[in-house]
XYZ file of C-alpha atoms in Angstrom:
602
model
C -56.454 -42.511 34.809
C -53.103 -41.635 34.677
C -51.402 -44.870 35.262
C -53.351 -46.743 32.659
C -52.361 -44.216 30.828
C -48.407 -44.482 31.300
C -49.000 -48.180 31.669
C -50.436 -48.300 27.877
C -47.640 -46.756 26.901
C -45.254 -48.266 28.328
C -47.055 -51.293 26.840
C -46.726 -49.775 23.312
C -43.936 -48.533 22.788
C -41.334 -49.183 25.917
C -41.151 -45.367 27.104
C -40.903 -45.765 30.689
C -38.878 -48.674 30.752
C -36.239 -47.370 28.983
C -36.355 -44.256 31.424
C -36.337 -46.840 34.119
C -32.489 -48.434 32.214
C -31.349 -45.002 32.887
C -32.007 -44.732 36.859
C -30.066 -48.848 37.119
C -27.250 -47.897 34.613
C -24.582 -48.066 36.696
C -21.509 -45.864 36.611
C -18.830 -47.984 37.941
C -16.533 -44.239 38.818
C -19.248 -42.379 39.823
C -20.541 -39.254 37.412
C -17.475 -37.331 36.073
C -17.464 -34.094 33.958
C -15.530 -35.717 31.486
C -18.481 -37.774 30.479
C -20.840 -34.193 30.001
C -18.862 -33.854 26.463
C -21.071 -36.332 24.209
C -24.354 -35.619 25.434
C -23.649 -31.722 25.315
C -22.697 -32.211 21.315
C -25.961 -34.270 21.155
C -28.056 -31.057 22.202
C -26.664 -28.869 20.360
C -27.104 -31.234 17.397
C -30.685 -30.653 17.702
C -30.704 -27.221 18.602
C -28.516 -27.348 15.744
C -31.882 -29.226 13.902
C -34.378 -27.044 15.153
C -33.518 -23.552 13.822
C -32.123 -24.943 10.494
C -35.950 -25.968 9.618
C -36.825 -22.798 11.488
C -34.392 -21.060 8.679
C -36.208 -23.451 5.894
C -39.406 -21.725 6.140
C -37.647 -18.314 4.536
C -34.488 -19.435 2.703
C -34.665 -20.128 -0.611
C -32.144 -22.106 -2.702
C -31.148 -20.090 -5.598
C -28.494 -17.898 -6.749
C -30.675 -14.905 -7.634
C -32.365 -15.566 -3.783
C -30.832 -16.917 -0.915
C -28.811 -13.833 -0.263
C -32.178 -11.935 0.143
C -33.635 -14.546 1.919
C -31.498 -14.781 4.467
C -30.795 -10.745 4.735
C -35.131 -11.326 5.221
C -34.621 -14.326 8.118
C -32.018 -11.586 9.567
C -33.443 -8.241 9.446
C -37.556 -9.436 8.992
C -38.545 -12.965 10.104
C -39.612 -12.143 13.991
C -36.529 -13.999 16.223
C -35.032 -14.436 12.945
C -31.564 -12.917 13.896
C -31.636 -14.926 17.002
C -32.472 -18.242 15.333
C -29.735 -17.628 12.751
C -27.408 -16.145 15.413
C -28.209 -19.810 17.628
C -27.140 -21.632 14.405
C -24.055 -20.145 13.923
C -22.743 -19.839 17.064
C -24.236 -23.702 17.407
C -21.923 -24.777 14.158
C -19.108 -23.208 15.770
C -19.604 -24.488 19.475
C -20.225 -27.816 17.354
C -16.079 -27.504 16.778
C -15.444 -26.758 19.763
C -17.571 -29.694 21.565
C -15.799 -32.132 19.118
C -12.730 -31.838 19.838
C -13.393 -31.801 23.015
C -15.137 -34.925 22.974
C -12.743 -36.828 20.505
C -9.851 -35.854 23.306
C -11.638 -37.461 26.381
C -12.195 -40.173 24.472
C -8.452 -41.080 23.302
C -7.930 -40.181 25.929
C -9.513 -43.074 27.934
C -8.345 -45.069 25.292
C -12.786 -45.848 24.393
C -11.593 -47.062 21.074
C -10.268 -51.377 22.591
C -12.752 -53.981 22.431
C -15.479 -53.933 22.896
C -15.372 -50.166 21.393
C -14.046 -50.657 18.287
C -17.449 -50.135 16.585
C -18.305 -46.701 18.275
C -14.933 -45.445 17.660
C -15.477 -45.641 13.808
C -18.744 -44.670 14.011
C -17.310 -41.179 15.766
C -14.684 -40.609 13.583
C -17.463 -40.719 10.549
C -19.730 -38.343 12.820
C -16.751 -36.008 12.957
C -16.005 -36.259 8.846
C -20.274 -35.007 8.873
C -20.379 -32.351 10.896
C -17.061 -30.742 8.818
C -19.384 -31.555 5.703
C -22.043 -29.682 7.450
C -19.767 -26.843 8.579
C -18.461 -26.722 4.748
C -21.882 -26.658 2.919
C -23.556 -24.667 5.430
C -21.633 -21.315 4.982
C -21.686 -21.013 1.655
C -25.795 -20.816 1.223
C -26.114 -17.286 2.101
C -24.679 -16.827 -1.311
C -22.791 -14.108 0.005
C -18.957 -12.864 -0.536
C -17.698 -14.941 2.331
C -19.949 -18.149 1.414
C -19.172 -17.658 -2.325
C -15.091 -17.292 -2.012
C -14.428 -19.751 0.061
C -16.804 -22.752 -1.906
C -14.112 -22.032 -4.157
C -11.521 -21.946 -2.235
C -12.947 -26.191 -1.529
C -13.887 -26.863 -4.639
C -10.787 -25.907 -6.177
C -8.361 -28.223 -3.520
C -11.261 -30.824 -4.600
C -10.346 -30.692 -8.193
C -6.528 -30.877 -7.490
C -6.556 -34.246 -5.911
C -5.162 -37.010 -7.623
C -7.462 -38.737 -10.724
C -10.282 -38.187 -9.328
C -11.008 -34.497 -7.884
C -11.824 -32.527 -11.380
C -14.195 -34.802 -11.221
C -15.727 -34.347 -7.853
C -15.677 -30.715 -8.508
C -17.551 -30.625 -11.032
C -19.955 -33.025 -9.434
C -20.003 -30.743 -6.368
C -20.835 -27.670 -8.926
C -23.187 -28.260 -10.546
C -20.604 -28.262 -13.952
C -17.933 -25.694 -14.683
C -19.266 -22.169 -13.383
C -20.404 -21.611 -9.475
C -23.896 -20.413 -10.016
C -27.408 -22.120 -9.364
C -26.491 -25.894 -9.566
C -23.494 -25.034 -6.511
C -26.623 -23.022 -4.327
C -29.047 -25.741 -5.270
C -26.492 -28.965 -4.551
C -25.090 -27.243 -1.409
C -28.388 -27.191 -0.100
C -29.227 -30.427 -0.709
C -26.226 -31.994 0.922
C -26.682 -29.607 3.825
C -30.068 -30.426 4.548
C -31.266 -33.709 2.537
C -28.070 -35.836 2.931
C -25.646 -35.516 5.372
C -29.233 -35.721 8.102
C -29.746 -39.025 7.619
C -26.764 -39.606 7.352
C -25.962 -38.153 10.805
C -28.923 -39.238 11.996
C -27.747 -42.763 11.490
C -24.811 -43.214 12.496
C -25.948 -40.965 15.692
C -28.335 -43.036 16.632
C -25.755 -45.791 16.834
C -23.484 -44.293 18.872
C -25.562 -43.444 21.400
C -26.936 -47.186 21.208
C -23.672 -48.723 21.487
C -22.798 -46.245 24.180
C -25.526 -47.557 25.595
C -24.913 -50.836 25.459
C -20.897 -51.157 26.226
C -21.408 -48.051 28.627
C -19.032 -44.894 29.721
C -15.559 -45.612 29.736
C -14.159 -45.345 33.506
C -10.900 -44.227 33.789
C -8.879 -47.052 34.499
C -7.485 -46.348 38.066
C -10.526 -45.034 40.521
C -11.911 -45.418 43.822
C -14.070 -48.771 43.941
C -15.244 -48.268 47.022
C -16.978 -44.878 46.003
C -20.572 -44.208 46.383
C -22.017 -45.696 43.577
C -24.143 -44.186 40.932
C -25.929 -44.437 37.475
C -26.804 -42.213 34.728
C -29.435 -41.005 35.786
C -29.972 -37.920 38.474
C -26.377 -38.571 38.653
C -24.605 -38.133 35.381
C -27.759 -36.438 33.726
C -27.463 -33.561 36.418
C -23.672 -33.060 35.060
C -25.477 -32.929 31.667
C -27.710 -30.379 32.295
C -25.538 -28.217 34.258
C -23.160 -28.123 30.994
C -25.654 -28.109 28.157
C -27.183 -24.695 30.675
C -23.829 -23.194 30.308
C -22.586 -24.101 27.036
C -25.879 -22.734 25.488
C -25.858 -19.274 28.024
C -22.439 -18.968 26.464
C -24.041 -19.105 22.395
C -26.705 -16.734 23.993
C -24.527 -14.175 25.055
C -22.496 -14.493 21.818
C -25.286 -13.555 19.881
C -26.758 -11.073 21.534
C -22.874 -9.065 21.506
C -22.671 -10.039 18.180
C -26.666 -9.183 16.565
C -27.113 -12.166 15.683
C -24.548 -13.665 12.566
C -22.676 -11.852 10.157
C -24.077 -11.783 6.518
C -21.961 -10.047 4.111
C -22.381 -8.198 0.013
C -24.345 -10.508 -2.355
C -21.755 -13.018 -4.139
C -19.860 -10.818 -6.631
C -17.046 -12.976 -8.964
C -15.926 -10.122 -10.037
C -14.011 -8.922 -6.990
C -11.051 -11.392 -7.458
C -9.470 -9.384 -4.357
C -11.604 -10.290 -1.688
C -9.468 -10.844 1.230
C -11.367 -14.732 1.564
C -10.493 -16.420 4.738
C -12.443 -19.598 6.389
C -13.931 -19.536 9.572
C -11.356 -19.625 12.442
C -11.629 -23.727 13.284
C -10.117 -23.739 9.893
C -7.595 -21.336 10.299
C -4.799 -23.621 10.451
C -5.400 -25.684 7.171
C -6.200 -22.510 5.303
C -2.790 -21.486 6.973
C -0.896 -25.170 6.013
C -1.540 -25.171 3.175
C 0.612 -21.894 2.034
C 3.217 -24.278 3.127
C 2.538 -26.409 0.027
C 2.439 -24.363 -3.405
C 0.722 -24.557 -6.588
C 0.282 -28.346 -7.636
C 1.248 -30.017 -4.216
C -1.621 -28.307 -2.396
C -3.394 -31.124 -2.684
C -0.271 -33.144 0.171
C -1.789 -30.657 2.852
C -5.501 -30.729 2.213
C -6.267 -33.613 1.502
C -3.221 -36.434 1.327
C -2.697 -35.114 5.035
C -5.658 -35.050 6.741
C -6.625 -38.184 5.232
C -2.841 -39.874 6.788
C -4.398 -38.695 10.490
C -7.754 -39.943 9.775
C -6.324 -43.337 8.732
C -4.008 -43.480 11.316
C -6.808 -42.956 14.195
C -9.044 -45.256 11.830
C -6.476 -47.758 12.450
C -5.947 -47.907 16.264
C -8.504 -50.497 16.975
C -6.882 -53.034 15.199
C -3.455 -51.417 15.992
C -4.539 -52.261 19.623
C -4.719 -55.958 18.339
C -1.214 -56.285 17.074
C 0.829 -53.820 19.177
C 1.391 -52.852 22.627
C -1.620 -50.773 24.318
C 0.250 -48.741 26.365
C 2.693 -47.860 23.662
C 0.271 -47.282 21.428
C -1.755 -45.381 23.383
C 1.091 -43.281 24.283
C 1.691 -42.854 20.560
C -2.029 -41.691 19.867
C -2.553 -39.213 22.307
C 1.085 -37.807 21.546
C 0.387 -37.607 18.267
C -3.164 -35.589 18.318
C -2.024 -33.358 20.825
C 0.874 -32.874 18.816
C -1.012 -31.696 15.862
C -3.479 -29.999 18.347
C -0.469 -27.835 19.486
C 0.095 -27.438 15.873
C -2.863 -26.203 14.882
C -2.460 -23.720 17.602
C -0.089 -22.293 16.339
C -0.577 -22.498 12.651
C -4.368 -21.388 12.890
C -1.910 -17.902 15.610
C 0.116 -17.903 12.076
C -2.462 -17.080 9.893
C -4.472 -13.838 12.686
C -0.586 -12.740 13.350
C -0.071 -12.923 9.168
C -3.125 -11.103 8.472
C -2.617 -8.429 11.559
C 0.625 -7.182 9.342
C -0.311 -7.642 5.982
C -1.658 -3.540 4.175
C -3.011 -4.951 1.687
C -5.244 -7.755 3.208
C -5.757 -4.790 5.396
C -7.088 -2.850 2.954
C -9.319 -5.861 0.491
C -10.673 -5.651 4.167
C -11.881 -2.351 4.792
C -13.322 -2.474 1.241
C -15.899 -5.554 1.867
C -16.929 -4.061 4.950
C -17.253 -1.427 3.378
C -19.193 -3.417 0.477
C -21.680 -5.235 3.289
C -22.421 -2.107 5.131
C -23.821 -0.479 1.831
C -25.346 -3.671 0.661
C -27.399 -4.024 4.209
C -27.523 0.252 3.759
C -29.298 -0.745 0.379
C -31.618 -3.765 1.026
C -32.972 -1.867 4.368
C -33.990 0.564 2.730
C -37.640 1.378 1.462
C -36.433 2.923 -1.866
C -34.685 -0.148 -2.670
C -34.321 -3.359 -1.771
C -33.467 -6.567 -2.832
C -34.221 -6.378 -6.326
C -36.474 -8.915 -8.293
C -34.054 -10.098 -10.469
C -31.526 -11.246 -7.485
C -29.326 -9.788 -4.744
C -26.490 -9.650 -7.128
C -28.441 -6.694 -8.890
C -27.944 -5.273 -6.242
C -24.566 -3.983 -6.207
C -24.443 -3.802 -9.746
C -27.345 -1.464 -9.531
C -25.740 0.894 -7.189
C -24.214 3.998 -8.801
C -21.748 4.575 -5.411
C -20.562 1.138 -5.301
C -20.389 0.072 -9.129
C -20.193 3.888 -11.118
C -16.652 4.095 -8.508
C -15.292 0.671 -9.667
C -16.423 0.771 -12.705
C -14.682 4.913 -12.973
C -11.533 3.456 -11.254
C -10.929 0.182 -13.840
C -12.043 2.445 -16.793
C -11.072 5.969 -16.287
C -8.663 6.444 -13.999
C -5.842 5.702 -15.549
C -5.291 9.295 -17.172
C -8.063 10.788 -15.014
C -8.351 11.206 -11.314
C -11.009 11.555 -8.750
C -10.712 14.032 -6.547
C -6.433 13.531 -6.749
C -6.669 9.395 -6.638
C -5.893 7.475 -9.906
C -4.083 4.424 -10.720
C -1.434 6.166 -13.564
C 0.000 8.666 -15.196
C -2.311 11.717 -15.569
C -3.005 12.586 -19.025
C -6.575 14.494 -18.442
C -9.521 16.505 -16.504
C -10.358 15.279 -12.282
C -13.576 13.792 -12.472
C -14.738 15.233 -9.105
C -17.461 17.418 -9.013
C -17.746 17.448 -12.618
C -21.265 18.988 -14.169
C -20.822 21.012 -10.901
C -20.977 24.762 -10.355
C -17.955 24.819 -7.931
C -16.109 22.230 -11.267
C -17.253 24.829 -13.981
C -15.613 27.795 -11.406
C -12.406 26.043 -10.810
C -12.358 25.704 -14.721
C -12.851 29.572 -15.255
C -10.609 30.290 -12.668
C -7.285 28.380 -13.041
C -7.824 26.762 -16.945
C -4.174 25.357 -16.222
C -4.592 23.801 -13.130
C -3.548 19.564 -12.608
C -6.949 19.153 -11.926
C -8.019 20.482 -15.514
C -6.187 21.145 -18.331
C -2.660 21.558 -17.302
C -2.024 18.165 -18.288
C -3.221 18.304 -21.505
C -1.611 20.790 -23.520
C -4.022 19.495 -26.570
C -6.165 21.406 -25.098
C -5.100 24.543 -24.401
C -7.841 26.960 -25.600
C -9.278 27.722 -21.781
C -5.699 28.794 -21.311
C -5.760 31.071 -23.926
C -9.118 32.249 -23.569
C -8.331 33.251 -19.729
C -4.928 34.866 -20.488
C -7.353 37.581 -22.739
C -11.261 37.616 -21.463
C -12.099 40.939 -19.233
C -14.843 38.966 -17.021
C -13.965 39.866 -13.260
C -15.300 37.278 -10.674
C -18.955 38.278 -10.239
C -19.012 37.819 -14.626
C -17.357 34.553 -13.323
C -19.524 33.356 -11.331
C -22.703 34.260 -12.760
C -20.817 31.761 -15.931
C -20.906 28.607 -13.640
C -24.148 29.318 -13.017
C -25.343 29.176 -16.550
C -22.777 26.416 -17.301
C -23.988 24.226 -14.443
C -27.702 24.942 -15.095
C -26.782 22.847 -18.780
C -27.001 19.540 -16.264
C -30.634 19.831 -15.981
C -31.613 19.795 -19.845
C -33.707 17.522 -20.289
C -32.269 14.021 -23.051
C -35.517 15.666 -25.132
C -35.155 19.379 -24.977
C -34.003 20.838 -28.580
C -32.126 24.145 -28.002
C -35.067 26.235 -28.821
C -37.189 25.031 -26.619
C -33.923 24.801 -23.757
C -34.285 29.196 -24.676
C -38.175 29.731 -24.165
C -37.898 27.699 -21.227
C -38.045 29.977 -18.290
C -35.290 31.747 -16.513
C -32.608 31.102 -19.840
C -32.997 34.159 -21.629
C -33.050 36.737 -18.788
C -30.017 34.549 -16.878
C -27.349 36.900 -15.682
C -24.790 34.318 -17.576
C -26.346 34.151 -20.375
C -24.932 37.137 -22.222
C -21.510 36.468 -20.873
C -21.348 32.988 -22.016
C -22.718 34.453 -25.714
C -19.930 36.887 -26.242
C -17.035 35.288 -24.281
C -17.293 31.377 -23.790
C -19.956 31.642 -27.411
C -16.475 32.763 -29.486
C -14.562 29.011 -29.748
C -18.238 26.608 -28.973
C -20.607 26.575 -31.336
C -24.382 25.619 -30.566
C -26.573 25.224 -33.291
C -29.210 28.290 -33.075
C -27.229 30.147 -29.875
C -23.225 30.340 -30.206
C -21.888 30.105 -33.849
C -18.140 29.469 -32.341
C -15.115 28.964 -34.706
C -12.962 31.299 -32.841
C -10.476 27.953 -32.022
C -12.373 24.265 -32.299
C -14.199 23.385 -28.830
C -16.619 20.730 -27.710
C -20.479 21.412 -28.166
C -21.499 22.247 -24.860
C -25.135 22.293 -24.850
C -26.210 19.486 -21.889
C -22.672 20.334 -20.977
C -23.080 17.551 -17.524
C -26.383 16.107 -18.471
C -26.208 12.182 -18.629
C -27.207 12.784 -22.635
C -23.721 14.654 -22.375
C -21.394 12.476 -20.820
C -22.805 8.973 -21.922
C -21.787 10.756 -25.652
C -18.779 11.840 -24.409
C -17.728 8.198 -22.761
C -19.297 6.763 -26.058
C -18.027 8.838 -28.789
C -15.472 11.197 -27.608
C -14.269 11.488 -31.847
C -17.557 12.733 -32.554
C -17.536 16.315 -34.345
C -19.652 17.864 -31.335
C -17.284 16.566 -28.979
C -13.240 16.570 -29.482
C -12.999 15.221 -32.822
C -10.981 18.196 -33.797
C -8.019 16.598 -32.200
C -5.828 14.441 -33.171
C -6.751 10.292 -33.005
C -3.617 9.891 -30.896
C -4.946 12.850 -28.271
C -8.232 11.603 -28.013
C -9.593 10.221 -25.583
C -10.399 6.263 -25.623
C -14.095 6.209 -26.967
C -15.414 2.824 -24.968
C -17.498 1.020 -26.470
C -20.989 -1.079 -25.806
C -18.093 -3.821 -26.486
C -15.657 -2.545 -23.527
C -18.747 -1.162 -21.481
C -22.205 -2.221 -21.324
C -25.066 0.015 -20.457
C -25.718 -0.103 -17.397
C -22.040 -0.465 -16.395
C -22.221 3.310 -18.677
C -25.261 4.671 -16.683
C -24.127 3.765 -13.359
C -20.155 5.991 -14.111
C -22.511 8.570 -15.351
C -24.824 8.566 -11.995
C -22.019 8.264 -10.063
C -20.356 11.397 -11.675
C -23.262 13.162 -10.544
C -23.752 12.662 -7.306
C -26.948 10.622 -8.295
C -26.734 8.005 -5.732
C -28.003 6.987 -2.047
C -26.579 8.294 0.423
C -26.704 7.250 3.867
C -27.324 10.708 5.388
C -30.369 10.747 2.974
C -33.987 10.237 4.618
C -36.169 8.130 2.786
C -38.274 10.745 0.659
C -34.723 12.096 0.270
C -33.557 9.760 -2.334
C -31.642 9.857 -5.095
C -33.465 11.944 -8.630
C -33.087 8.956 -10.755
C -34.885 5.607 -9.320
C -33.187 2.247 -9.054
C -31.447 1.496 -12.500
C -33.124 -1.575 -14.510
C -30.668 -3.218 -16.195
């Protein structure tokens, strides 16, 4: 029965006959390790196809969902980290094997007749593999993929004549976004696999037709060998070793890396390509500005054209001279590429600004992964870009640095000449106590002589240390006053009237600071401190520092610049306020001990 089925399948498909032909395929020079690269490459291609297909079941191709779906694959899906790691390190393995296979074929002069077409198919496959790599690491839509894509497409756009049109077609317009992701995804899983299958099928078919090219010199009296089982055994051994190395890398790294979600505003991101493209990245530095296309397009294009012409040149030039020239050229280029790669890594290692940017990018990555994993946060339904945009620690700090730290400092750190108080712990008891103890310190009003009221108060006050502590406790409690509570409601709240700092505040602070229905003020112009340190007080201070209940009494040139909605969005304002109040999730907090406010909504 089994023979009947086997005969029937062979009659219908020719499978057994094809397999039997491997046993009859003679290898004049015997089985050799140099022949394994092509078969190992084909095996890794199959692994790439399998792992890519597995990820397609969970990946969502859009600028808002790509990062979240890759995070799901990496951190949630069963064995997703291993499958993605297999795909990631498989792509790098392909590049290494491709180089060795190319060198082996070139060294064997397998571009000569009758293998010219197979040589050209090999070059086409090389171009397709490079395209796979470029389109693949953009798909997570993380910082690395976004900025790498921008670099590559800008290089495309710099090509003469057709460059801008090609860039527009690939990007999907003038802006990088949803169309960019979908077009790269379509190329990666649709167009390129079809081209790969066609070229690879033809490449293998021609290889079978012409056989493996034997070395120029070999022992003709050596025992005869066939593709099966002699060469097949070596191929399987090499594939097993390569696969073992890939698995070891996956286990060592814990999967594939995932950077923070793409942020077009982070222009200081240290964008670098994968290690196997580092030489090209470094070479572009030698062709700056309008000559960039020479290093990125002209030189690589000239090399590929030279390689494509080898079969034709072999017919008009002395074969040995041409072969020596071709091998010398490629080995020279390989040495140059290695030097440029090393130069790139050494240059980064010696550049402090790169290290600073890398540390910042790594911190952003760790923060994004922490927030995405936390049950109180997770990836927002609006998209992964909001993960960091709605995080006070990330967005609030960034906006504060950009908008406020030209005059203020944060924990002694600032970007300009200090002319305003330090905002570290603003709204807390510690900040108030420090102010009452030494208002002329640089961290408070030492750099703002126009706000010398507290300095004058310090010279005349009779409050002792214990009383200053009570006042500090009382003023710090203002930050907890709800936005919808008025003065009368606050005064009638439990713990206010009997607070030991209440009477002291009225007598000492209330002389200057007027709070309607509570203190009269009037001795000196001063801001209204009702709900001081609360989100509503701080927000109004940022939006309208010139208001009568803030610092409107100061001369216009002495006031803090107002940040209206045109200079600061409502979300960014909320992020600054929450960052100043330390109202954000920190790694030390457990899922039940989260920040007092829920994640902000855009």
